[in-house]
Coordinates of C-alpha atoms and ligand atoms in Angstrom, one line a residue:
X255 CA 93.4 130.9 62.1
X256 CA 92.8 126.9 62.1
X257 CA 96.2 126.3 64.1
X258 CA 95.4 129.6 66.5
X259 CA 92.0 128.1 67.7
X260 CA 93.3 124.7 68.2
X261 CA 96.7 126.0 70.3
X262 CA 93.9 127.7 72.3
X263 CA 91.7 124.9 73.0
X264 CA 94.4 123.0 73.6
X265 CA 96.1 125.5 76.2
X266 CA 92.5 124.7 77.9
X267 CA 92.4 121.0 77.9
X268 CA 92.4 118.9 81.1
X269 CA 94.7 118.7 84.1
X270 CA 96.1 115.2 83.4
X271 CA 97.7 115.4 79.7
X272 CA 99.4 118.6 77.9
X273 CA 98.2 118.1 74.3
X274 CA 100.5 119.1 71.5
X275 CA 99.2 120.9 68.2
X276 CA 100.3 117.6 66.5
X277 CA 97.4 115.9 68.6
X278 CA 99.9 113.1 70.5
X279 CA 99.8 112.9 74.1
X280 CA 102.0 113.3 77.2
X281 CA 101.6 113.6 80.8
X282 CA 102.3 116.7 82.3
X283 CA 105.9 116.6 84.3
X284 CA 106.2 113.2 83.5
X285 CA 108.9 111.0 81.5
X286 CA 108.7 110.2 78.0
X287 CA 107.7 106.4 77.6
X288 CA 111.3 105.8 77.0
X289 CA 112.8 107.3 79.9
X290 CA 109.9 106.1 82.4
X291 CA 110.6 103.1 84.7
X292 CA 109.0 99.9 84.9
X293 CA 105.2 100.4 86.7
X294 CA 102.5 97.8 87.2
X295 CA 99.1 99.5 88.0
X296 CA 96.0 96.9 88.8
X297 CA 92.9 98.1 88.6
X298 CA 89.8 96.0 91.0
X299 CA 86.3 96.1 89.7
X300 CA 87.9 97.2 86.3
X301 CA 84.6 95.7 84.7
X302 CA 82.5 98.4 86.0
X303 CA 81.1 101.8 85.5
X304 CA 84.4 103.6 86.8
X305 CA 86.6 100.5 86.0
X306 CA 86.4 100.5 82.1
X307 CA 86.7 104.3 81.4
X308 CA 89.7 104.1 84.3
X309 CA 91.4 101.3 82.6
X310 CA 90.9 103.5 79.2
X311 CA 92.4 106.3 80.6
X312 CA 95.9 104.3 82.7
X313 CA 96.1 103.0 79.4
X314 CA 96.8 106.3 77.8
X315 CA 99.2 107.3 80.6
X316 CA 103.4 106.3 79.3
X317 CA 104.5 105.8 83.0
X318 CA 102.8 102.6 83.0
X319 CA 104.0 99.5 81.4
X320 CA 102.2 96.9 83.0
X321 CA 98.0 97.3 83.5
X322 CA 96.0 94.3 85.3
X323 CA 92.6 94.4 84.6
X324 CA 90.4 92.3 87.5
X325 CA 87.0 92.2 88.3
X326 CA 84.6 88.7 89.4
X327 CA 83.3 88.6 85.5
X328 CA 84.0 90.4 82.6
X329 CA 87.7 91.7 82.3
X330 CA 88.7 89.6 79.4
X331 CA 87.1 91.0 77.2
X332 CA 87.9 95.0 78.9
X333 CA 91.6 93.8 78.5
X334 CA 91.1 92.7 74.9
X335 CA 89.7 95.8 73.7
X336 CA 91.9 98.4 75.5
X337 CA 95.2 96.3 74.7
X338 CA 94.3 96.8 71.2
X339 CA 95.6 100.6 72.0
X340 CA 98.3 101.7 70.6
X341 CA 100.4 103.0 74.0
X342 CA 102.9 101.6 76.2
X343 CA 101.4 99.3 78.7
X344 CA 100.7 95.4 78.4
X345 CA 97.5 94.7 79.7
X346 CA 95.9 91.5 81.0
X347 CA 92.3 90.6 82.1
X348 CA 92.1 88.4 85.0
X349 CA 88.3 86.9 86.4
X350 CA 87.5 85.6 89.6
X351 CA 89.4 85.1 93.0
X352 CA 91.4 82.5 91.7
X353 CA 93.4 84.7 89.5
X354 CA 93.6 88.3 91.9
X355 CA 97.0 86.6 93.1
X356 CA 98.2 87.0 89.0
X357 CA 96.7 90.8 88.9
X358 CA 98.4 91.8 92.0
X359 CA 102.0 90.2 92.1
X360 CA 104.2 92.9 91.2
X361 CA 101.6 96.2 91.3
X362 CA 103.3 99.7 92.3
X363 CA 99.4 101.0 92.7
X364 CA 96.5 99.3 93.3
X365 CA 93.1 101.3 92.6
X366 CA 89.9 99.9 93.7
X367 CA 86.7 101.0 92.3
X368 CA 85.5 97.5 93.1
X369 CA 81.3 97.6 94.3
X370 CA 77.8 99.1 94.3
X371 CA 77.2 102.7 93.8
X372 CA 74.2 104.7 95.0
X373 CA 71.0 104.9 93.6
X374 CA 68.4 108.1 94.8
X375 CA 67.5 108.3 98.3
X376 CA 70.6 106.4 99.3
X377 CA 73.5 108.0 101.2
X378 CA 77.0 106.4 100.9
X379 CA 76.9 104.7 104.0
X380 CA 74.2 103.0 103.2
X381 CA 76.6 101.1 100.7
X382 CA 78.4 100.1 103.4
X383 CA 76.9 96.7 104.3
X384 CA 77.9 95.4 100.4
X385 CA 81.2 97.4 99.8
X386 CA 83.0 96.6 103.4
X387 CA 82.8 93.6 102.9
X388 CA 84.7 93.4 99.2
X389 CA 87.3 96.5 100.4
X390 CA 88.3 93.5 103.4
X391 CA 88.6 90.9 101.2
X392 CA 90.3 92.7 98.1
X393 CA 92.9 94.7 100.7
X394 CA 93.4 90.4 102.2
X395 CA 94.6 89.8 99.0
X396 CA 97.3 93.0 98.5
X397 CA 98.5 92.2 101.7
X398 CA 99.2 89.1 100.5
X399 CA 100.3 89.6 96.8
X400 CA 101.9 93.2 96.5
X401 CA 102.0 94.4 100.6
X402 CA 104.2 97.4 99.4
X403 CA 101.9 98.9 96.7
X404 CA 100.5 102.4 97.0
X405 CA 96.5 101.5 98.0
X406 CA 94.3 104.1 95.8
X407 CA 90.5 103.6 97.2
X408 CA 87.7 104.7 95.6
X409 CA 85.0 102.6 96.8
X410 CA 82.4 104.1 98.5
X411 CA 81.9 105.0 101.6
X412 CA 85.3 106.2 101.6
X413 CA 84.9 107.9 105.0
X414 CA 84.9 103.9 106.3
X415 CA 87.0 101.9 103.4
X416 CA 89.9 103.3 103.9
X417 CA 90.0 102.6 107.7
X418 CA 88.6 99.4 107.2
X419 CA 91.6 98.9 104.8
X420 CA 94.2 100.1 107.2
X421 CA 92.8 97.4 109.8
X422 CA 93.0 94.5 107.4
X423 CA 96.6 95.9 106.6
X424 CA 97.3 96.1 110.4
X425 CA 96.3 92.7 111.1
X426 CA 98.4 91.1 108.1
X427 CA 101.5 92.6 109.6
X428 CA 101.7 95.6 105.9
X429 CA 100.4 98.5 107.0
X430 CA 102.3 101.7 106.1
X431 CA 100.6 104.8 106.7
X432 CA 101.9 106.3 103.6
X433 CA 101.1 104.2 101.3
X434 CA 97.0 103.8 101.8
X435 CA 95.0 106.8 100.1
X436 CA 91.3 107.5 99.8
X437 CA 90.6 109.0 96.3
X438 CA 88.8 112.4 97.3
X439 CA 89.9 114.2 93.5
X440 CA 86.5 114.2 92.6
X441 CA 85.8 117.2 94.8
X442 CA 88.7 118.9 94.1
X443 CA 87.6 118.5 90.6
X444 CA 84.1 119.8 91.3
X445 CA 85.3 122.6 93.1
X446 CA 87.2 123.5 90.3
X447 CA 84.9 123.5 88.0
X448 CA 82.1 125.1 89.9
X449 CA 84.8 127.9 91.3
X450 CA 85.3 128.3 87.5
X451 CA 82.4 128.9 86.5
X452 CA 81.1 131.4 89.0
X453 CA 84.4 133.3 89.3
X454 CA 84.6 133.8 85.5
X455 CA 88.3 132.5 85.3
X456 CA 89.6 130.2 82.9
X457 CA 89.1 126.5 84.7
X458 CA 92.7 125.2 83.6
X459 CA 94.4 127.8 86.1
X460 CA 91.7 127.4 89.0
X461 CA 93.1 125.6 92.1
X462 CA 90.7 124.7 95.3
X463 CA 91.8 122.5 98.1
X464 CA 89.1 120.3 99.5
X465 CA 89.7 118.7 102.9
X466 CA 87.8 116.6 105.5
X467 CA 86.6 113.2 104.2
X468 CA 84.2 112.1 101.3
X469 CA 80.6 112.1 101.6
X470 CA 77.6 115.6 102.3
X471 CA 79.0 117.8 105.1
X472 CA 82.5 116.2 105.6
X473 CA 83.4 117.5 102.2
X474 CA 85.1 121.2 102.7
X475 CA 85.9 123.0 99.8
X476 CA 88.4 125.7 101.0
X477 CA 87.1 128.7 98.2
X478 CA 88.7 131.0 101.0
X479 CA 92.1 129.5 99.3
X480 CA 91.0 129.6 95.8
X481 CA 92.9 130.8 93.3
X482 CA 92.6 132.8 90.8
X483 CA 91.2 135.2 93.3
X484 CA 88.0 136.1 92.6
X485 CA 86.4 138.0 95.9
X486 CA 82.8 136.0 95.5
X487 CA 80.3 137.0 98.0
X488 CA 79.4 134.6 100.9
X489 CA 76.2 133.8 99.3
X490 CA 77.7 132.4 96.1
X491 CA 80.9 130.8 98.3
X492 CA 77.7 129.2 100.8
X493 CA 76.3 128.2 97.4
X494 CA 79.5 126.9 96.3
X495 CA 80.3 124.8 98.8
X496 CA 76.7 123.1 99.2
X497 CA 77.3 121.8 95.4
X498 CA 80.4 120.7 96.2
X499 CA 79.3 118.5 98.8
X500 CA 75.9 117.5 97.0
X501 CA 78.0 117.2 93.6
X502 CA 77.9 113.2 94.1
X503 CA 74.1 113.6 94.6
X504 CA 73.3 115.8 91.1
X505 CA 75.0 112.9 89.4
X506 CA 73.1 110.2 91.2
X507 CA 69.6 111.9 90.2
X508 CA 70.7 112.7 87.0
X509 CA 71.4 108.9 86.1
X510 CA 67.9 108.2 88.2
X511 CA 68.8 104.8 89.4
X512 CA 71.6 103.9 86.8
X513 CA 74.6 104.3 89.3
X514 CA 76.8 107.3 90.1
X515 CA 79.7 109.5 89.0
X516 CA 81.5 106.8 86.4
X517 CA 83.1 109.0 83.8
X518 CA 84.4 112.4 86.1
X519 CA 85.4 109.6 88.6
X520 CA 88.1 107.9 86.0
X521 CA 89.0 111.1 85.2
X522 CA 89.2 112.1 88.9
X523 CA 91.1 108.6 89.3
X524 CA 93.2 108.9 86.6
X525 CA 94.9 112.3 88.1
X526 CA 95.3 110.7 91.5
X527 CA 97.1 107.5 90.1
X528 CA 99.2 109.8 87.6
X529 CA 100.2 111.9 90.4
X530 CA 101.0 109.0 92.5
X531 CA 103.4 107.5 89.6
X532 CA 105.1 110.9 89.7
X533 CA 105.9 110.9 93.0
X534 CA 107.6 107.2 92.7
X535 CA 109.2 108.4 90.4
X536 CA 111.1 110.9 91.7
X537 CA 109.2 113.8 90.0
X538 CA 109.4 116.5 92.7
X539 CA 106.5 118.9 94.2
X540 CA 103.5 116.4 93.3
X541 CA 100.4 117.7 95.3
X542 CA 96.9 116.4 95.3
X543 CA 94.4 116.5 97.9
X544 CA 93.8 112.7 99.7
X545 CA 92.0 110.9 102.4
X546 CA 95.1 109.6 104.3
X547 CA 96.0 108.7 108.2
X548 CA 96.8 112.6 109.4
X549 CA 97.5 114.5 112.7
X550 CA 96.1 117.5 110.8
X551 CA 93.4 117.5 113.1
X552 CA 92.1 115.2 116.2
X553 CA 90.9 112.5 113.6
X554 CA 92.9 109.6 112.7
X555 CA 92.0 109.7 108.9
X556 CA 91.5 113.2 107.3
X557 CA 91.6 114.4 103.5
X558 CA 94.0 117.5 102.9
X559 CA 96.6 118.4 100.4
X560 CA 99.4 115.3 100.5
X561 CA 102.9 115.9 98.8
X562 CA 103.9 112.7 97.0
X563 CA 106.9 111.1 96.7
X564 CA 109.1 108.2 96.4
X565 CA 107.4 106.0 99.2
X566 CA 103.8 107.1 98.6
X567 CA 103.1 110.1 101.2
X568 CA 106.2 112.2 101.8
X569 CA 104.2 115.0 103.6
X570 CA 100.9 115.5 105.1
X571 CA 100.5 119.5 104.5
X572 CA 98.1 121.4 107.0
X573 CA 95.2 123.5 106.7
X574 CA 96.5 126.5 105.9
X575 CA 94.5 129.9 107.1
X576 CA 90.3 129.5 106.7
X577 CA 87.5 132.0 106.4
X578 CA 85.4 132.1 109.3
X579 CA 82.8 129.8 107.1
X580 CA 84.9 127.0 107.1
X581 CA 86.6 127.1 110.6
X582 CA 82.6 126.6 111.4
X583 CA 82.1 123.4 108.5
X584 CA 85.6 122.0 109.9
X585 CA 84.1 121.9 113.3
X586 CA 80.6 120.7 112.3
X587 CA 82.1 117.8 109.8
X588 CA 84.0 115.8 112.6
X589 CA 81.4 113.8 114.5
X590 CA 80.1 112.5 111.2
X591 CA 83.5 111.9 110.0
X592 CA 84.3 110.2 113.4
X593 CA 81.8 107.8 113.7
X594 CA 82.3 106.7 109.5
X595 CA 86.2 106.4 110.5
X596 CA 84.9 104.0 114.0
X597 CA 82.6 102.2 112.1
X598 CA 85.1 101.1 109.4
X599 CA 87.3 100.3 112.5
X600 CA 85.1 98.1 114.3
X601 CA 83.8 96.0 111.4
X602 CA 87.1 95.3 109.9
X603 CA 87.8 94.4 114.1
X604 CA 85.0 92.1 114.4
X605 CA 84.5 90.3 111.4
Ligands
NAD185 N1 85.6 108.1 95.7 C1 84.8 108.7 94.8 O1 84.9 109.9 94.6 C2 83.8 107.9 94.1 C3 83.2 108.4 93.0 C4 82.3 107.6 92.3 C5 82.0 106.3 92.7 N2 82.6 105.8 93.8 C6 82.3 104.5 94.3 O2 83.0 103.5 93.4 C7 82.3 102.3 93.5 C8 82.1 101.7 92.1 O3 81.2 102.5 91.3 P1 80.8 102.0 89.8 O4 79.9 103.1 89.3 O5 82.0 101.7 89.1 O6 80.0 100.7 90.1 P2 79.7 99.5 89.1 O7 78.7 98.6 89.7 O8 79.5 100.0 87.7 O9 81.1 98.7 89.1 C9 81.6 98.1 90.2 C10 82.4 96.9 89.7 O10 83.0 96.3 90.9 C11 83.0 94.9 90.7 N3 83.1 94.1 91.9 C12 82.2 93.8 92.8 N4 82.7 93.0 93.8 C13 84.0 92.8 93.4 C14 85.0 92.1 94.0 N5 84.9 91.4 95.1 N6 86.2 92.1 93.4 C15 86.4 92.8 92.2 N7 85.4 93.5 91.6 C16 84.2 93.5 92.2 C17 81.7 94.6 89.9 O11 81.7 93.4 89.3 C18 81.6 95.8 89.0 O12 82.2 95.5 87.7 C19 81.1 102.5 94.3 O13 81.2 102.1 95.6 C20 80.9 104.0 94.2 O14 80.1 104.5 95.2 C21 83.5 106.6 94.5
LMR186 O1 78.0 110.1 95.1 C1 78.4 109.0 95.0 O2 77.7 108.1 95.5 C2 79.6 108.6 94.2 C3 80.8 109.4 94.5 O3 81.1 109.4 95.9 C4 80.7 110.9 94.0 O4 81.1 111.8 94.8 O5 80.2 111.1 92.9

């Protein structure tokens, strides 16, 4: 009775690890740690509210043998604590500008939670005076130290670092259009979750895309595309899709002034980056949903559902057929979207 209530919650459990009955861990599609190939991941801002729980969970994932921990204070002691782990990876904390050369020679992916979250009232661009500024100077230093690493961004506002990254790239001679992403899995797993619960379906099958960008309106679940299907009514999709895009929001006035999203975003993170490894290595049909450089529609950066291979994007995938309800948000989220993606543009331009 024991084992039958265990195999069930365990059939349940999260998207990023398949837990056995005997309680050991492996990733979904993935290699045994044996089998997997040499991968360096570096986290930036690994100190921080996203960084530790992040570092926590890449630590826990076999395809990674090598985890650099950097932040400006504080990652010694992160690295000393999650190396005492008993999993794969060898991990090293490395402080201050002097040593990001150390924590990035070598990197397959570089994820950057690095800067200031919102507090209540604030929107995500207005975090863009602080965070532009540490996205330019963090992406100087991968162009320098690992140009050919796959670029997860996380730091807000996404809708402008990732341009602002793919200027800085441009400049230094690196860019590659398939290997800079903007981490957008949070949605997708808010949509999930949300679909789940309203649709009365068991959360571990649900599947949502989420397209557009990364902050209110320019967030589009597509529920239209949902699946299990579940026929909600347009008032409960409407509803839907405005927690969606306010999801960042609840968490922001829940913590009432202590940051935002840390814990779902490592988790969120955590999926992307696992994904990413399984498309290096070789692992076939990886799909996740990422802010990347698109011709899906008229803008130059656009979040839709990316296959992921060898080199980082293999495929940009399109829209696919929308409800009347989102043909309507597609068309309303583009100025915003727009003028984030040109802002981002012009300060990584003129500064
Ligand atoms: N993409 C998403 O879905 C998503 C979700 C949640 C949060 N975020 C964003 O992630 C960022 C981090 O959020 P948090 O809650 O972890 O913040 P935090 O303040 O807890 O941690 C940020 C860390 O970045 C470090 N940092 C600052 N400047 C740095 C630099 N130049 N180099 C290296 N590290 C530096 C800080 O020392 C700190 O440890 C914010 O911008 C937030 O808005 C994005
Ligand atoms: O909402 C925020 O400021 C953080 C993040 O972008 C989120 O969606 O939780």
């Amino acid at each position: 009775m024991r084992t039958a209530m265990l195999r069930s919650v365990v059939k349940r459990s999260s998207t990023l690890f398949d837990a056995q009955p005997s309680s050991s861990y492996v990733v979904r599609r993935g290699f045994s740690s044996e089998s997997a190939p040499e991968r360096k991941v570096a986290i930036l801002g690994a100190a921080g509210g996203i960084g530790q729980p992040l570092a926590l969970l890449m630590k826990l994932n076999p395809l990674v043998s090598k985890l650099a921990l950097y932040d400006i204070a504080g990652t010694p002691g992160v690295a000393a604590d999650v190396s005492h782990i008993n999993t794969r990876s060898e991990v090293s904390g490395y402080a201050g500008e002097e040593q990001i050369g150390q924590a990035l020679e070598g990197a397959d992916i570089v994820i950057i939670p690095a800067g200031v979250p919102r507090k209540p009232g604030m929107t995500r661009d207005d975090l863009f005076n602080i965070n532009a500024g540490i996205v330019k100077s963090l992406c100087t230093a991968i162009s320098k130290y690992c140009p050919h690493a796959l670029v997860n961004m996380i730091s807000n506002p996404v809708n402008s670092t990732v341009p602002i990254a793919s200027e800085v790239f441009k400049k230094a001679g690196t860019y590659d259009e398939k290997k800079l992403f903007g981490v957008t899995t949070l949605d997708v797993v808010r949509a999930k979750t949300f679909y789940a619960g309203k649709a009365k379906v068991n959360v571990a099958d649900v599947n949502v895309p989420v397209v557009g960008g990364h902050a209110g309106i320019t967030i589009l679940p597509l529920f239209s595309q949902a699946t299990p299907k579940a026929n909600l009514p347009d008032d409960e999709i409407k509803a839907l899709t405005k927690r969606t895009q306010d999801g960042g929001t609840e968490v922001v006035e829940a913590k009432a002034g202590k940051g935002s999203a840390t814990l779902s975003m490592a988790y969120a993170g955590a999926i992307f980056a696992d994904a990413c490894l399984k498309g290096l290595n070789g692992v076939p049909d990886v799909v996740e949903c990422s802010f990347v450089q698109s011709s899906v529609t008229e803008l130059p950066f656009f979040a839709s559902k990316v296959k992921l291979g060898k080199n980082g994007v293999e495929e940009v995938l399109g829209l696919g057929p929308l409800s009347d309800f989102e043909k309507e948000g597609l068309e309303a989220l583009k100025p915003e979207l727009k003028s984030s993606i040109e802002k981002g543009i012009k300060f990584a331009n003129q500064s």
